[in-house]
Each structure stands twice: as structure tokens, then as C-alpha cells.
PDB file of C-alpha atoms in Angstrom:
ATOM      1  CA  MET V   1      35.466  -9.198  16.032  1.00 49.00           C
ATOM      2  CA  GLN V   2      38.327  -7.179  14.559  1.00 58.00           C
ATOM      3  CA  PRO V   3      38.414  -3.390  15.090  1.00 54.00           C
ATOM      4  CA  GLY V   4      38.404  -2.825  11.340  1.00 55.00           C
ATOM      5  CA  VAL V   5      35.197  -4.789  10.974  1.00 61.00           C
ATOM      6  CA  ASP V   6      33.583  -2.854  13.830  1.00 72.00           C
ATOM      7  CA  LEU V   7      34.565   0.408  12.165  1.00 82.00           C
ATOM      8  CA  ARG V   8      33.104  -0.639   8.818  1.00 82.00           C
ATOM      9  CA  ARG V   9      29.851  -1.756  10.408  1.00 85.00           C
ATOM     10  CA  GLY V  10      29.681   1.548  12.242  1.00 87.00           C
ATOM     11  CA  LEU V  11      30.235   3.454   9.001  1.00 90.00           C
ATOM     12  CA  LEU V  12      27.549   1.361   7.338  1.00 92.00           C
ATOM     13  CA  LEU V  13      25.058   2.232  10.068  1.00 92.00           C
ATOM     14  CA  VAL V  14      25.970   5.921   9.847  1.00 95.00           C
ATOM     15  CA  GLY V  15      25.429   5.891   6.079  1.00 95.00           C
ATOM     16  CA  LEU V  16      22.036   4.242   6.409  1.00 96.00           C
ATOM     17  CA  ALA V  17      21.032   6.616   9.217  1.00 96.00           C
ATOM     18  CA  LEU V  18      21.927   9.620   7.051  1.00 97.00           C
ATOM     19  CA  GLU V  19      19.965   8.181   4.133  1.00 97.00           C
ATOM     20  CA  LEU V  20      16.950   7.709   6.387  1.00 97.00           C
ATOM     21  CA  ALA V  21      17.318  11.263   7.716  1.00 97.00           C
ATOM     22  CA  CYS V  22      17.284  12.624   4.159  1.00 97.00           C
ATOM     23  CA  LEU V  23      14.203  10.580   3.299  1.00 97.00           C
ATOM     24  CA  LEU V  24      12.309  11.689   6.405  1.00 97.00           C
ATOM     25  CA  ALA V  25      13.212  15.318   5.711  1.00 97.00           C
ATOM     26  CA  PHE V  26      12.079  14.855   2.105  1.00 96.00           C
ATOM     27  CA  GLN V  27       8.761  13.498   3.305  1.00 95.00           C
ATOM     28  CA  ARG V  28       8.240  16.287   5.824  1.00 94.00           C
ATOM     29  CA  LEU V  29       9.332  19.235   3.662  1.00 95.00           C
ATOM     30  CA  GLY V  30       8.889  18.079   0.070  1.00 93.00           C
ATOM     31  CA  GLY V  31       5.148  18.671  -0.111  1.00 89.00           C
ATOM     32  CA  ALA V  32       5.405  22.395   0.588  1.00 91.00           C
ATOM     33  CA  ARG V  33       8.745  22.851  -1.199  1.00 94.00           C
ATOM     34  CA  PRO V  34       9.021  20.507  -4.194  1.00 94.00           C
ATOM     35  CA  ASP V  35      12.429  21.925  -5.138  1.00 94.00           C
ATOM     36  CA  LEU V  36      13.739  21.213  -1.648  1.00 96.00           C
ATOM     37  CA  GLY V  37      12.108  17.788  -1.719  1.00 95.00           C
ATOM     38  CA  VAL V  38      13.910  16.839  -4.922  1.00 96.00           C
ATOM     39  CA  ALA V  39      17.196  18.122  -3.492  1.00 97.00           C
ATOM     40  CA  LEU V  40      16.749  16.041  -0.333  1.00 97.00           C
ATOM     41  CA  LEU V  41      15.869  12.931  -2.324  1.00 97.00           C
ATOM     42  CA  LEU V  42      18.977  13.389  -4.456  1.00 97.00           C
ATOM     43  CA  ALA V  43      21.051  14.026  -1.335  1.00 98.00           C
ATOM     44  CA  ALA V  44      19.946  10.649   0.043  1.00 98.00           C
ATOM     45  CA  PHE V  45      21.909   8.960  -2.728  1.00 98.00           C
ATOM     46  CA  LEU V  46      25.217  10.137  -1.233  1.00 98.00           C
ATOM     47  CA  PRO V  47      24.993   8.180   2.052  1.00 98.00           C
ATOM     48  CA  TYR V  48      23.272   5.368   0.148  1.00 97.00           C
ATOM     49  CA  GLY V  49      26.272   5.060  -2.166  1.00 97.00           C
ATOM     50  CA  ALA V  50      28.651   5.200   0.775  1.00 96.00           C
ATOM     51  CA  ALA V  51      26.692   2.483   2.604  1.00 96.00           C
ATOM     52  CA  LEU V  52      26.843   0.224  -0.448  1.00 95.00           C
ATOM     53  CA  ALA V  53      30.587   0.770  -0.785  1.00 94.00           C
ATOM     54  CA  VAL V  54      31.134  -0.186   2.857  1.00 93.00           C
ATOM     55  CA  ALA V  55      28.797  -3.200   2.590  1.00 92.00           C
ATOM     56  CA  ARG V  56      30.840  -4.588  -0.306  1.00 88.00           C
ATOM     57  CA  ARG V  57      33.973  -4.535   1.835  1.00 86.00           C
ATOM     58  CA  LEU V  58      32.457  -6.283   4.834  1.00 83.00           C
ATOM     59  CA  ARG V  59      33.380  -9.927   5.188  1.00 74.00           C
ATOM     60  CA  GLY V  60      31.014 -12.561   6.429  1.00 73.00           C
ATOM     61  CA  SER V  61      27.246 -12.506   6.470  1.00 74.00           C
ATOM     62  CA  ILE V  62      25.404  -9.233   6.985  1.00 83.00           C
ATOM     63  CA  ALA V  63      22.003 -10.747   6.187  1.00 85.00           C
ATOM     64  CA  ARG V  64      20.388  -9.750   9.485  1.00 88.00           C
ATOM     65  CA  LEU V  65      21.766  -6.229   9.328  1.00 89.00           C
ATOM     66  CA  ALA V  66      20.716  -5.866   5.693  1.00 91.00           C
ATOM     67  CA  LEU V  67      17.185  -7.096   6.412  1.00 91.00           C
ATOM     68  CA  ALA V  68      16.815  -4.856   9.469  1.00 94.00           C
ATOM     69  CA  ALA V  69      18.050  -1.823   7.525  1.00 94.00           C
ATOM     70  CA  THR V  70      15.716  -2.550   4.608  1.00 95.00           C
ATOM     71  CA  LEU V  71      12.715  -2.858   6.914  1.00 95.00           C
ATOM     72  CA  LEU V  72      13.605   0.290   8.845  1.00 95.00           C
ATOM     73  CA  LEU V  73      14.064   2.395   5.712  1.00 96.00           C
ATOM     74  CA  HIS V  74      10.626   1.407   4.465  1.00 97.00           C
ATOM     75  CA  LEU V  75       8.632   1.236   7.695  1.00 96.00           C
ATOM     76  CA  ALA V  76       9.829   4.679   8.796  1.00 96.00           C
ATOM     77  CA  LEU V  77       8.136   6.257   5.768  1.00 95.00           C
ATOM     78  CA  LEU V  78       4.762   4.523   6.037  1.00 94.00           C
ATOM     79  CA  GLY V  79       3.104   7.128   8.246  1.00 88.00           C
ATOM     80  CA  ARG V  80       3.232  10.132   5.927  1.00 86.00           C
ATOM     81  CA  GLY V  81       2.913  11.039   2.266  1.00 80.00           C
ATOM     82  CA  PRO V  82       2.427  10.700  -0.567  1.00 94.00           C
ATOM     83  CA  THR V  83       5.062  13.320  -1.380  1.00 94.00           C
ATOM     84  CA  LEU V  84       5.475  14.934  -4.820  1.00 92.00           C
ATOM     85  CA  ASP V  85       2.774  12.766  -6.398  1.00 92.00           C
ATOM     86  CA  ASP V  86      -0.881  11.952  -5.837  1.00 92.00           C
ATOM     87  CA  ASP V  87      -1.290   8.520  -7.418  1.00 95.00           C
ATOM     88  CA  LEU V  88      -2.228   6.955  -4.090  1.00 96.00           C
ATOM     89  CA  TRP V  89      -5.509   8.895  -4.016  1.00 96.00           C
ATOM     90  CA  ARG V  90      -6.352   7.647  -7.489  1.00 97.00           C
ATOM     91  CA  TYR V  91      -5.587   4.093  -6.368  1.00 97.00           C
ATOM     92  CA  ARG V  92      -7.875   4.510  -3.378  1.00 97.00           C
ATOM     93  CA  TRP V  93     -10.678   5.969  -5.466  1.00 97.00           C
ATOM     94  CA  GLU V  94     -10.553   3.282  -8.143  1.00 97.00           C
ATOM     95  CA  GLY V  95     -10.441   0.577  -5.491  1.00 97.00           C
ATOM     96  CA  ARG V  96     -13.654   1.976  -4.031  1.00 97.00           C
ATOM     97  CA  VAL V  97     -15.208   2.152  -7.508  1.00 97.00           C
ATOM     98  CA  VAL V  98     -14.422  -1.520  -8.183  1.00 97.00           C
ATOM     99  CA  LEU V  99     -15.718  -2.615  -4.774  1.00 97.00           C
ATOM    100  CA  ALA V 100     -18.947  -0.722  -5.430  1.00 96.00           C
ATOM    101  CA  GLY V 101     -19.448  -2.745  -8.614  1.00 96.00           C
ATOM    102  CA  HIS V 102     -18.675   0.025 -11.102  1.00 96.00           C
ATOM    103  CA  ASN V 103     -16.293  -0.077 -14.061  1.00 96.00           C
ATOM    104  CA  PRO V 104     -13.388   2.418 -13.742  1.00 96.00           C
ATOM    105  CA  TYR V 105     -12.768   2.150 -17.495  1.00 95.00           C
ATOM    106  CA  ARG V 106     -16.281   3.396 -18.178  1.00 95.00           C
ATOM    107  CA  HIS V 107     -16.730   5.998 -15.427  1.00 95.00           C
ATOM    108  CA  THR V 108     -14.421   8.937 -14.788  1.00 95.00           C
ATOM    109  CA  PRO V 109     -14.036  10.130 -11.181  1.00 96.00           C
ATOM    110  CA  ASP V 110     -16.178  13.196 -11.909  1.00 96.00           C
ATOM    111  CA  ASP V 111     -19.005  11.115 -13.406  1.00 96.00           C
ATOM    112  CA  PRO V 112     -22.244  12.063 -11.565  1.00 96.00           C
ATOM    113  CA  ALA V 113     -23.106   8.361 -11.393  1.00 95.00           C
ATOM    114  CA  LEU V 114     -20.268   7.939  -8.891  1.00 96.00           C
ATOM    115  CA  ALA V 115     -21.206  10.957  -6.766  1.00 96.00           C
ATOM    116  CA  PRO V 116     -22.375   8.766  -3.835  1.00 96.00           C
ATOM    117  CA  LEU V 117     -18.821   7.407  -3.528  1.00 96.00           C
ATOM    118  CA  ARG V 118     -17.217  10.809  -3.082  1.00 96.00           C
ATOM    119  CA  ASP V 119     -15.639  11.618   0.258  1.00 94.00           C
ATOM    120  CA  ALA V 120     -13.147  14.157   1.585  1.00 93.00           C
ATOM    121  CA  ALA V 121     -10.269  12.508  -0.298  1.00 94.00           C
ATOM    122  CA  TRP V 122     -12.056  12.741  -3.662  1.00 95.00           C
ATOM    123  CA  SER V 123     -10.745  16.271  -4.215  1.00 94.00           C
ATOM    124  CA  ARG V 124      -7.196  14.883  -4.116  1.00 95.00           C
ATOM    125  CA  VAL V 125      -7.826  12.626  -7.109  1.00 95.00           C
ATOM    126  CA  ALA V 126      -6.016  14.064 -10.123  1.00 92.00           C
ATOM    127  CA  PHE V 127      -7.374  14.238 -13.688  1.00 92.00           C
ATOM    128  CA  ARG V 128     -10.921  13.486 -12.627  1.00 94.00           C
ATOM    129  CA  HIS V 129     -12.137  13.865 -16.215  1.00 93.00           C
ATOM    130  CA  VAL V 130     -10.021  10.907 -17.411  1.00 93.00           C
ATOM    131  CA  PRO V 131     -10.980   7.229 -16.928  1.00 94.00           C
ATOM    132  CA  THR V 132      -8.427   4.850 -15.501  1.00 94.00           C
ATOM    133  CA  VAL V 133      -5.108   4.244 -17.242  1.00 94.00           C
ATOM    134  CA  TYR V 134      -4.255   1.209 -15.120  1.00 96.00           C
ATOM    135  CA  PRO V 135      -4.458  -2.443 -16.246  1.00 97.00           C
ATOM    136  CA  PRO V 136      -6.982  -4.877 -14.736  1.00 97.00           C
ATOM    137  CA  LEU V 137      -4.800  -6.560 -12.097  1.00 98.00           C
ATOM    138  CA  ALA V 138      -3.840  -3.145 -10.776  1.00 98.00           C
ATOM    139  CA  GLU V 139      -7.542  -2.434 -10.299  1.00 98.00           C
ATOM    140  CA  LEU V 140      -7.885  -5.623  -8.274  1.00 97.00           C
ATOM    141  CA  LEU V 141      -4.881  -4.630  -6.159  1.00 97.00           C
ATOM    142  CA  PHE V 142      -6.484  -1.248  -5.479  1.00 98.00           C
ATOM    143  CA  ALA V 143      -9.721  -2.963  -4.494  1.00 97.00           C
ATOM    144  CA  ALA V 144      -7.843  -5.378  -2.222  1.00 97.00           C
ATOM    145  CA  GLY V 145      -6.037  -2.505  -0.508  1.00 96.00           C
ATOM    146  CA  VAL V 146      -9.289  -0.652   0.125  1.00 96.00           C
ATOM    147  CA  ALA V 147     -11.102  -3.796   1.263  1.00 96.00           C
ATOM    148  CA  LEU V 148      -8.363  -4.758   3.702  1.00 94.00           C
ATOM    149  CA  GLY V 149      -7.799  -1.297   5.120  1.00 92.00           C
ATOM    150  CA  GLY V 150     -11.155   0.404   4.809  1.00 88.00           C
ATOM    151  CA  GLY V 151      -9.712   3.036   2.497  1.00 87.00           C
ATOM    152  CA  SER V 152      -6.699   3.758   4.683  1.00 93.00           C
ATOM    153  CA  PRO V 153      -3.625   4.952   2.734  1.00 94.00           C
ATOM    154  CA  LEU V 154      -1.541   2.819   5.090  1.00 95.00           C
ATOM    155  CA  ALA V 155      -3.171  -0.351   3.738  1.00 96.00           C
ATOM    156  CA  LEU V 156      -2.195   0.581   0.186  1.00 96.00           C
ATOM    157  CA  ARG V 157       1.368   1.252   1.329  1.00 97.00           C
ATOM    158  CA  LEU V 158       1.548  -2.093   3.102  1.00 96.00           C
ATOM    159  CA  LEU V 159       0.246  -3.797  -0.031  1.00 97.00           C
ATOM    160  CA  ALA V 160       2.994  -2.125  -2.068  1.00 97.00           C
ATOM    161  CA  LEU V 161       5.517  -3.184   0.566  1.00 97.00           C
ATOM    162  CA  ALA V 162       4.332  -6.798   0.293  1.00 97.00           C
ATOM    163  CA  GLY V 163       4.923  -6.700  -3.462  1.00 98.00           C
ATOM    164  CA  HIS V 164       8.328  -5.175  -2.856  1.00 98.00           C
ATOM    165  CA  GLY V 165       9.233  -7.952  -0.443  1.00 97.00           C
ATOM    166  CA  LEU V 166       8.212 -10.544  -3.021  1.00 98.00           C
ATOM    167  CA  SER V 167      10.273  -8.860  -5.736  1.00 98.00           C
ATOM    168  CA  LEU V 168      13.317  -8.757  -3.444  1.00 97.00           C
ATOM    169  CA  ALA V 169      12.951 -12.477  -2.684  1.00 97.00           C
ATOM    170  CA  LEU V 170      12.697 -13.294  -6.389  1.00 98.00           C
ATOM    171  CA  LEU V 171      15.685 -11.109  -7.202  1.00 97.00           C
ATOM    172  CA  ALA V 172      17.697 -12.885  -4.501  1.00 96.00           C
ATOM    173  CA  ALA V 173      16.775 -16.236  -6.081  1.00 97.00           C
ATOM    174  CA  LEU V 174      17.835 -14.981  -9.514  1.00 98.00           C
ATOM    175  CA  LEU V 175      21.187 -13.801  -8.180  1.00 97.00           C
ATOM    176  CA  ALA V 176      21.765 -17.142  -6.481  1.00 96.00           C
ATOM    177  CA  GLY V 177      20.839 -19.018  -9.657  1.00 97.00           C
ATOM    178  CA  ALA V 178      23.317 -16.939 -11.642  1.00 96.00           C
ATOM    179  CA  GLY V 179      26.064 -17.553  -9.098  1.00 96.00           C
ATOM    180  CA  LEU V 180      26.215 -13.883  -8.162  1.00 95.00           C
ATOM    181  CA  PRO V 181      26.564 -12.487  -4.624  1.00 92.00           C
ATOM    182  CA  ARG V 182      23.200 -11.831  -2.989  1.00 89.00           C
ATOM    183  CA  ARG V 183      24.735  -8.715  -1.488  1.00 91.00           C
ATOM    184  CA  ARG V 184      24.136  -7.043  -4.853  1.00 94.00           C
ATOM    185  CA  LEU V 185      20.475  -7.024  -3.869  1.00 95.00           C
ATOM    186  CA  LEU V 186      21.219  -4.142  -1.497  1.00 96.00           C
ATOM    187  CA  ALA V 187      21.663  -1.756  -4.427  1.00 96.00           C
ATOM    188  CA  TYR V 188      17.931  -2.143  -5.042  1.00 97.00           C
ATOM    189  CA  ALA V 189      16.719  -2.717  -1.487  1.00 96.00           C
ATOM    190  CA  TRP V 190      18.302   0.457  -0.112  1.00 97.00           C
ATOM    191  CA  ASN V 191      17.814   2.680  -3.169  1.00 98.00           C
ATOM    192  CA  PRO V 192      16.247   5.961  -1.936  1.00 98.00           C
ATOM    193  CA  LEU V 193      14.005   6.357  -4.970  1.00 97.00           C
ATOM    194  CA  VAL V 194      12.717   2.794  -4.666  1.00 97.00           C
ATOM    195  CA  VAL V 195      12.098   3.268  -0.934  1.00 98.00           C
ATOM    196  CA  LYS V 196      10.181   6.458  -1.664  1.00 97.00           C
ATOM    197  CA  GLU V 197       8.096   4.919  -4.459  1.00 97.00           C
ATOM    198  CA  VAL V 198       7.090   1.957  -2.289  1.00 97.00           C
ATOM    199  CA  ALA V 199       6.708   3.261   1.260  1.00 97.00           C
ATOM    200  CA  ASP V 200       5.697   6.855   0.556  1.00 96.00           C
ATOM    201  CA  SER V 201       3.797   6.673  -2.745  1.00 96.00           C
ATOM    202  CA  ALA V 202       2.406   3.101  -2.523  1.00 96.00           C
ATOM    203  CA  HIS V 203       3.024   2.561  -6.225  1.00 97.00           C
ATOM    204  CA  VAL V 204       2.053  -0.843  -7.585  1.00 96.00           C
ATOM    205  CA  ASP V 205       5.265  -1.193  -9.609  1.00 97.00           C
ATOM    206  CA  PRO V 206       6.742  -3.762  -7.160  1.00 98.00           C
ATOM    207  CA  TRP V 207       3.995  -6.191  -8.145  1.00 98.00           C
ATOM    208  CA  MET V 208       4.862  -5.650 -11.806  1.00 98.00           C
ATOM    209  CA  ALA V 209       8.533  -6.215 -10.987  1.00 98.00           C
ATOM    210  CA  ALA V 210       7.651  -9.399  -9.116  1.00 98.00           C
ATOM    211  CA  GLY V 211       5.841 -10.760 -12.174  1.00 98.00           C
ATOM    212  CA  VAL V 212       8.748 -10.010 -14.505  1.00 98.00           C
ATOM    213  CA  LEU V 213      11.276 -11.455 -12.053  1.00 98.00           C
ATOM    214  CA  ALA V 214       9.199 -14.611 -11.594  1.00 98.00           C
ATOM    215  CA  ALA V 215       9.098 -15.066 -15.375  1.00 98.00           C
ATOM    216  CA  LEU V 216      12.867 -14.606 -15.552  1.00 98.00           C
ATOM    217  CA  LEU V 217      13.321 -17.124 -12.759  1.00 98.00           C
ATOM    218  CA  TRP V 218      11.324 -19.759 -14.664  1.00 98.00           C
ATOM    219  CA  VAL V 219      13.459 -19.116 -17.732  1.00 98.00           C
ATOM    220  CA  GLN V 220      16.633 -19.339 -15.660  1.00 98.00           C
ATOM    221  CA  ARG V 221      15.479 -22.690 -14.258  1.00 97.00           C
ATOM    222  CA  ARG V 222      14.705 -23.921 -17.782  1.00 96.00           C
ATOM    223  CA  ARG V 223      10.976 -24.024 -17.236  1.00 97.00           C
ATOM    224  CA  ALA V 224      10.121 -21.310 -19.726  1.00 97.00           C
ATOM    225  CA  ALA V 225       6.692 -22.821 -20.415  1.00 96.00           C
ATOM    226  CA  ARG V 226       5.579 -21.423 -17.051  1.00 98.00           C
ATOM    227  CA  ALA V 227       6.934 -17.917 -17.666  1.00 98.00           C
ATOM    228  CA  PRO V 228       3.941 -16.506 -19.626  1.00 98.00           C
ATOM    229  CA  TRP V 229       1.736 -16.674 -16.516  1.00 98.00           C
ATOM    230  CA  PRO V 230       3.735 -14.314 -14.264  1.00 98.00           C
ATOM    231  CA  LEU V 231       4.685 -12.192 -17.272  1.00 98.00           C
ATOM    232  CA  ALA V 232       1.006 -11.701 -18.117  1.00 98.00           C
ATOM    233  CA  ALA V 233       0.361 -10.847 -14.474  1.00 98.00           C
ATOM    234  CA  ALA V 234       3.103  -8.206 -14.653  1.00 98.00           C
ATOM    235  CA  ILE V 235       1.461  -6.654 -17.720  1.00 98.00           C
ATOM    236  CA  GLY V 236      -1.841  -6.840 -15.865  1.00 98.00           C
ATOM    237  CA  VAL V 237      -0.371  -4.555 -13.207  1.00 98.00           C
ATOM    238  CA  LYS V 238       1.487  -2.101 -15.466  1.00 97.00           C
ATOM    239  CA  TRP V 239       1.460  -1.948 -19.256  1.00 96.00           C
ATOM    240  CA  VAL V 240       5.225  -1.359 -19.482  1.00 96.00           C
ATOM    241  CA  PRO V 241       6.338  -5.038 -19.789  1.00 97.00           C
ATOM    242  CA  LEU V 242       4.158  -5.275 -22.898  1.00 96.00           C
ATOM    243  CA  LEU V 243       6.869  -3.307 -24.705  1.00 95.00           C
ATOM    244  CA  THR V 244       9.425  -5.994 -23.845  1.00 95.00           C
ATOM    245  CA  LEU V 245       7.550  -8.895 -25.464  1.00 96.00           C
ATOM    246  CA  PRO V 246       9.823  -8.943 -28.554  1.00 95.00           C
ATOM    247  CA  LEU V 247      12.745  -9.555 -26.190  1.00 95.00           C
ATOM    248  CA  TRP V 248      10.979 -12.587 -24.721  1.00 96.00           C
ATOM    249  CA  ARG V 249      10.458 -14.313 -28.059  1.00 95.00           C
ATOM    250  CA  ARG V 250      13.766 -16.192 -27.924  1.00 94.00           C
ATOM    251  CA  ALA V 251      13.095 -17.570 -24.445  1.00 95.00           C
ATOM    252  CA  LEU V 252       9.359 -18.202 -24.771  1.00 96.00           C
ATOM    253  CA  GLY V 253       8.949 -18.794 -28.482  1.00 96.00           C
ATOM    254  CA  ARG V 254       5.989 -17.593 -30.512  1.00 95.00           C
ATOM    255  CA  ARG V 255       3.556 -19.755 -28.575  1.00 96.00           C
ATOM    256  CA  GLY V 256       4.775 -18.398 -25.257  1.00 97.00           C
ATOM    257  CA  VAL V 257       4.384 -14.805 -26.413  1.00 97.00           C
ATOM    258  CA  ALA V 258       0.944 -15.596 -27.852  1.00 98.00           C
ATOM    259  CA  LEU V 259      -0.098 -17.242 -24.576  1.00 98.00           C
ATOM    260  CA  THR V 260       1.057 -14.161 -22.670  1.00 98.00           C
ATOM    261  CA  LEU V 261      -1.118 -11.916 -24.841  1.00 98.00           C
ATOM    262  CA  LEU V 262      -4.061 -14.303 -24.512  1.00 98.00           C
ATOM    263  CA  LEU V 263      -3.774 -14.252 -20.721  1.00 98.00           C
ATOM    264  CA  VAL V 264      -3.660 -10.444 -20.700  1.00 97.00           C
ATOM    265  CA  GLY V 265      -6.808 -10.427 -22.820  1.00 96.00           C
ATOM    266  CA  LEU V 266      -8.525 -12.743 -20.341  1.00 97.00           C
ATOM    267  CA  LEU V 267      -7.607 -10.390 -17.509  1.00 97.00           C
ATOM    268  CA  LEU V 268      -9.457  -7.611 -19.326  1.00 96.00           C
ATOM    269  CA  LEU V 269     -12.674  -9.615 -19.698  1.00 96.00           C
ATOM    270  CA  PRO V 270     -14.272  -8.564 -16.367  1.00 94.00           C
ATOM    271  CA  PHE V 271     -14.063  -4.944 -17.528  1.00 94.00           C
ATOM    272  CA  ALA V 272     -14.966  -5.558 -21.183  1.00 93.00           C
ATOM    273  CA  GLY V 273     -18.307  -3.815 -20.708  1.00 89.00           C
ATOM    274  CA  ALA V 274     -16.459  -0.531 -21.146  1.00 84.00           C
ATOM    275  CA  GLY V 275     -15.910  -1.360 -24.838  1.00 85.00           C
ATOM    276  CA  ARG V 276     -13.512   1.099 -26.423  1.00 83.00           C
ATOM    277  CA  GLY V 277     -13.308   2.835 -23.077  1.00 80.00           C
ATOM    278  CA  LEU V 278     -10.886   0.125 -21.952  1.00 85.00           C
ATOM    279  CA  PHE V 279      -8.067   2.134 -23.495  1.00 84.00           C
ATOM    280  CA  ALA V 280      -9.566   5.645 -23.491  1.00 84.00           C
ATOM    281  CA  GLY V 281      -7.624   6.746 -20.421  1.00 81.00           C
ATOM    282  CA  LEU V 282      -4.422   5.255 -21.777  1.00 82.00           C
ATOM    283  CA  ALA V 283      -4.922   7.068 -25.090  1.00 80.00           C
ATOM    284  CA  THR V 284      -5.399  10.374 -23.273  1.00 81.00           C
ATOM    285  CA  TYR V 285      -2.270   9.666 -21.251  1.00 75.00           C
ATOM    286  CA  ALA V 286      -0.269   8.972 -24.421  1.00 70.00           C
ATOM    287  CA  ASP V 287      -1.541  12.135 -26.104  1.00 67.00           C
ATOM    288  CA  TRP V 288      -1.075  14.654 -23.301  1.00 63.00           C
ATOM    289  CA  TRP V 289       1.348  13.487 -20.601  1.00 54.00           C
ATOM    290  CA  VAL V 290       4.851  14.906 -20.995  1.00 55.00           C
ATOM    291  CA  PHE V 291       7.949  13.891 -19.027  1.00 52.00           C
ATOM    292  CA  ASN V 292      11.126  15.995 -18.881  1.00 57.00           C
ATOM    293  CA  PRO V 293       9.164  18.836 -20.535  1.00 56.00           C
ATOM    294  CA  GLY V 294      12.198  21.057 -21.055  1.00 56.00           C
ATOM    295  CA  VAL V 295      13.897  18.405 -23.169  1.00 58.00           C
ATOM    296  CA  TYR V 296      10.639  17.451 -24.880  1.00 57.00           C
ATOM    297  CA  TRP V 297       9.658  20.946 -25.959  1.00 54.00           C
ATOM    298  CA  GLY V 298      13.220  21.740 -26.985  1.00 64.00           C
ATOM    299  CA  LEU V 299      13.377  18.715 -29.280  1.00 62.00           C
ATOM    300  CA  ARG V 300       9.885  19.374 -30.559  1.00 60.00           C
ATOM    301  CA  GLY V 301      10.833  22.939 -31.421  1.00 64.00           C
ATOM    302  CA  LEU V 302      13.785  21.655 -33.416  1.00 68.00           C
ATOM    303  CA  LEU V 303      11.974  18.795 -35.133  1.00 68.00           C
ATOM    304  CA  ASP V 304       8.514  20.236 -35.858  1.00 62.00           C
ATOM    305  CA  PRO V 305       9.608  22.513 -38.759  1.00 63.00           C
ATOM    306  CA  HIS V 306      11.387  19.593 -40.437  1.00 58.00           C
ATOM    307  CA  LEU V 307       8.440  17.259 -39.917  1.00 54.00           C
ATOM    308  CA  GLU V 308       6.024  19.833 -41.321  1.00 54.00           C
ATOM    309  CA  LEU V 309       8.274  20.326 -44.357  1.00 54.00           C
ATOM    310  CA  ALA V 310       8.482  16.576 -44.956  1.00 55.00           C
ATOM    311  CA  ALA V 311       4.705  16.250 -44.625  1.00 50.00           C
ATOM    312  CA  SER V 312       4.045  19.100 -47.061  1.00 55.00           C
ATOM    313  CA  LYS V 313       6.420  17.550 -49.616  1.00 54.00           C
ATOM    314  CA  ALA V 314       4.674  14.205 -49.254  1.00 51.00           C
ATOM    315  CA  VAL V 315       1.273  15.828 -49.808  1.00 46.00           C
ATOM    316  CA  ALA V 316       2.592  17.768 -52.798  1.00 52.00           C
ATOM    317  CA  LYS V 317       3.868  14.563 -54.406  1.00 55.00           C
ATOM    318  CA  GLY V 318       0.414  13.076 -53.923  1.00 48.00           C
TER     319      GLY V 318
END
């Protein structure tokens, strides 16, 4: 092996080690100091970017090194957290609710009917007055995580990691089908925010991503008739892909989009006993949750007077 190659591999390992150090420090310190946690998470992007730059310049296969680094980055974070969010505790709670035969769309966490299910972790569940905002397949994933791990947060993290592994495999297949270097996959596999969201927070987003990627793969392989099934599964995990349905019309056609919506409706059937409550939590989320509040309130302050003026003129015109 040439000295230059050895040097680049060494630099790659140093970059990944520094990224991991930032992530571990984020996990250890971020809970008590959110500002420091955010700074450490952002700092992890510097060695991450350097590692990607070095990886692009390495000749030959680095598949084993890439796989080992990806596993290490994720496995090292499995033992602690969640940091800077508490969704995992909601996942755990709703999984227990489903396994107990209750409907999380009908019962809020603070419903007295669910009092027998409360344990020490119940106090960590956020927004206990709001029913679930998650789609039906997400509820089944929560239940599976609790059933497999007895309520252990580690089981939910491992479940998220399994979904992440599937999404990475599908993304690799898409890159290969497009004739693009599989090494581009590292930009996602080593991304500090993605690592944090999967291994620390146990978010179910990787399963959503896997569904979308599987649908794209069927389209790429000219078998678009099969795409509605994984696309519906993705929507069944997170509602976000529902917003992209207009973009799928060209590939799937009207029938494909209609089939996707039909399949999503079928996924909701086991919880249909909640009636209008199926979307009560989601409606509350849409009404009250604010992201980037500084920007939001600034824009609202600028726009509200104009909107009120327009509304008053419309009323005056009758």
C-alpha cells in the first residue's frame, strides 16, 4: 500500500474518531446544557465533512471500513439518551397502550382509564393531554419495540437502527441503479444529525425513509405498479410523504396515487373506533406546535396587521 493511501486512511479514521467524540460529548452534556449540546452536535459536522472529503479521494474499495465506521458511530450512542428530545418515552408509552388493547387515538396519556399502565417513565411522556399524532404503522412499530424489549429504550433504538440499515441498503441499490458511486451513501450514513436521530432518539423516520426509497426503487426498475405499497407504508409511519403525493402522479398515475390513499385508509381501520379522534392529536399539533419560533413570530408580527386589514376589507365588502 502506498504511503499516500495510508495517510489518507489515517486521516479518515481521525475524522471519524473526532466526530464520534463530539457525539458522545453531546450525549453526555447536552441534557443538562442544551446550548452546549447543540454546539457539540454542530461541531461534529466539521470532522464529518473532513472525513467525507478524504473518503472521496481514496482509491479502491473502502466498503469494510465504511461499514465498520457506520456501525461504530451508531452502536456507541445506543446506551444513553434521548438527548434534547423526549419522543422515545412517548413511543414507549403508546407501544404499551397498544399492547394492552387500548386505542392511543382515543385515550390521552393522562386519561384515568390508562392509569394502571403508568410506571416511573410515565412522567417523562410529553403533552400528556394530547392523543397520539403518529400514523398507524408507527403505533405497530412502537408496540413491536415494547414487545421485543419489555419496554427497554434500547429495544426501540435497535428497532430504529434496523430501519436505518434497511434505508441504507435501499439507497445503495438506488445509487447503483442510477450508475452513481455507492460511496455517496456515506454522506447520509455518517451524518451526525442522522446518527443522533437514530441511535440516540430512536426516531421512526428511518422506516418512513425505507418506504419512500423502496417506492423509488420500484419506479427506477420500471415496476411502478408495486410502488404504492411501500409508499403507503411510509405514510403509515410518518404523515410527511402524504404531502409528496402530487409529485408521484407522473410515475404512478392517478390509479397509483388512489391505491396509495386506499392502502393508508386500510391501515387506519384497526383504530377507526376513535372516530374523529383519529386526527385530533394531529390537529392540535398543527394548531400549536411552532418550529424556529424566532422566525415564526417575527413573520407573524409583520404579516398579521396586513392579514387583519385584508379580512376587514373583505367583511366590509360583504
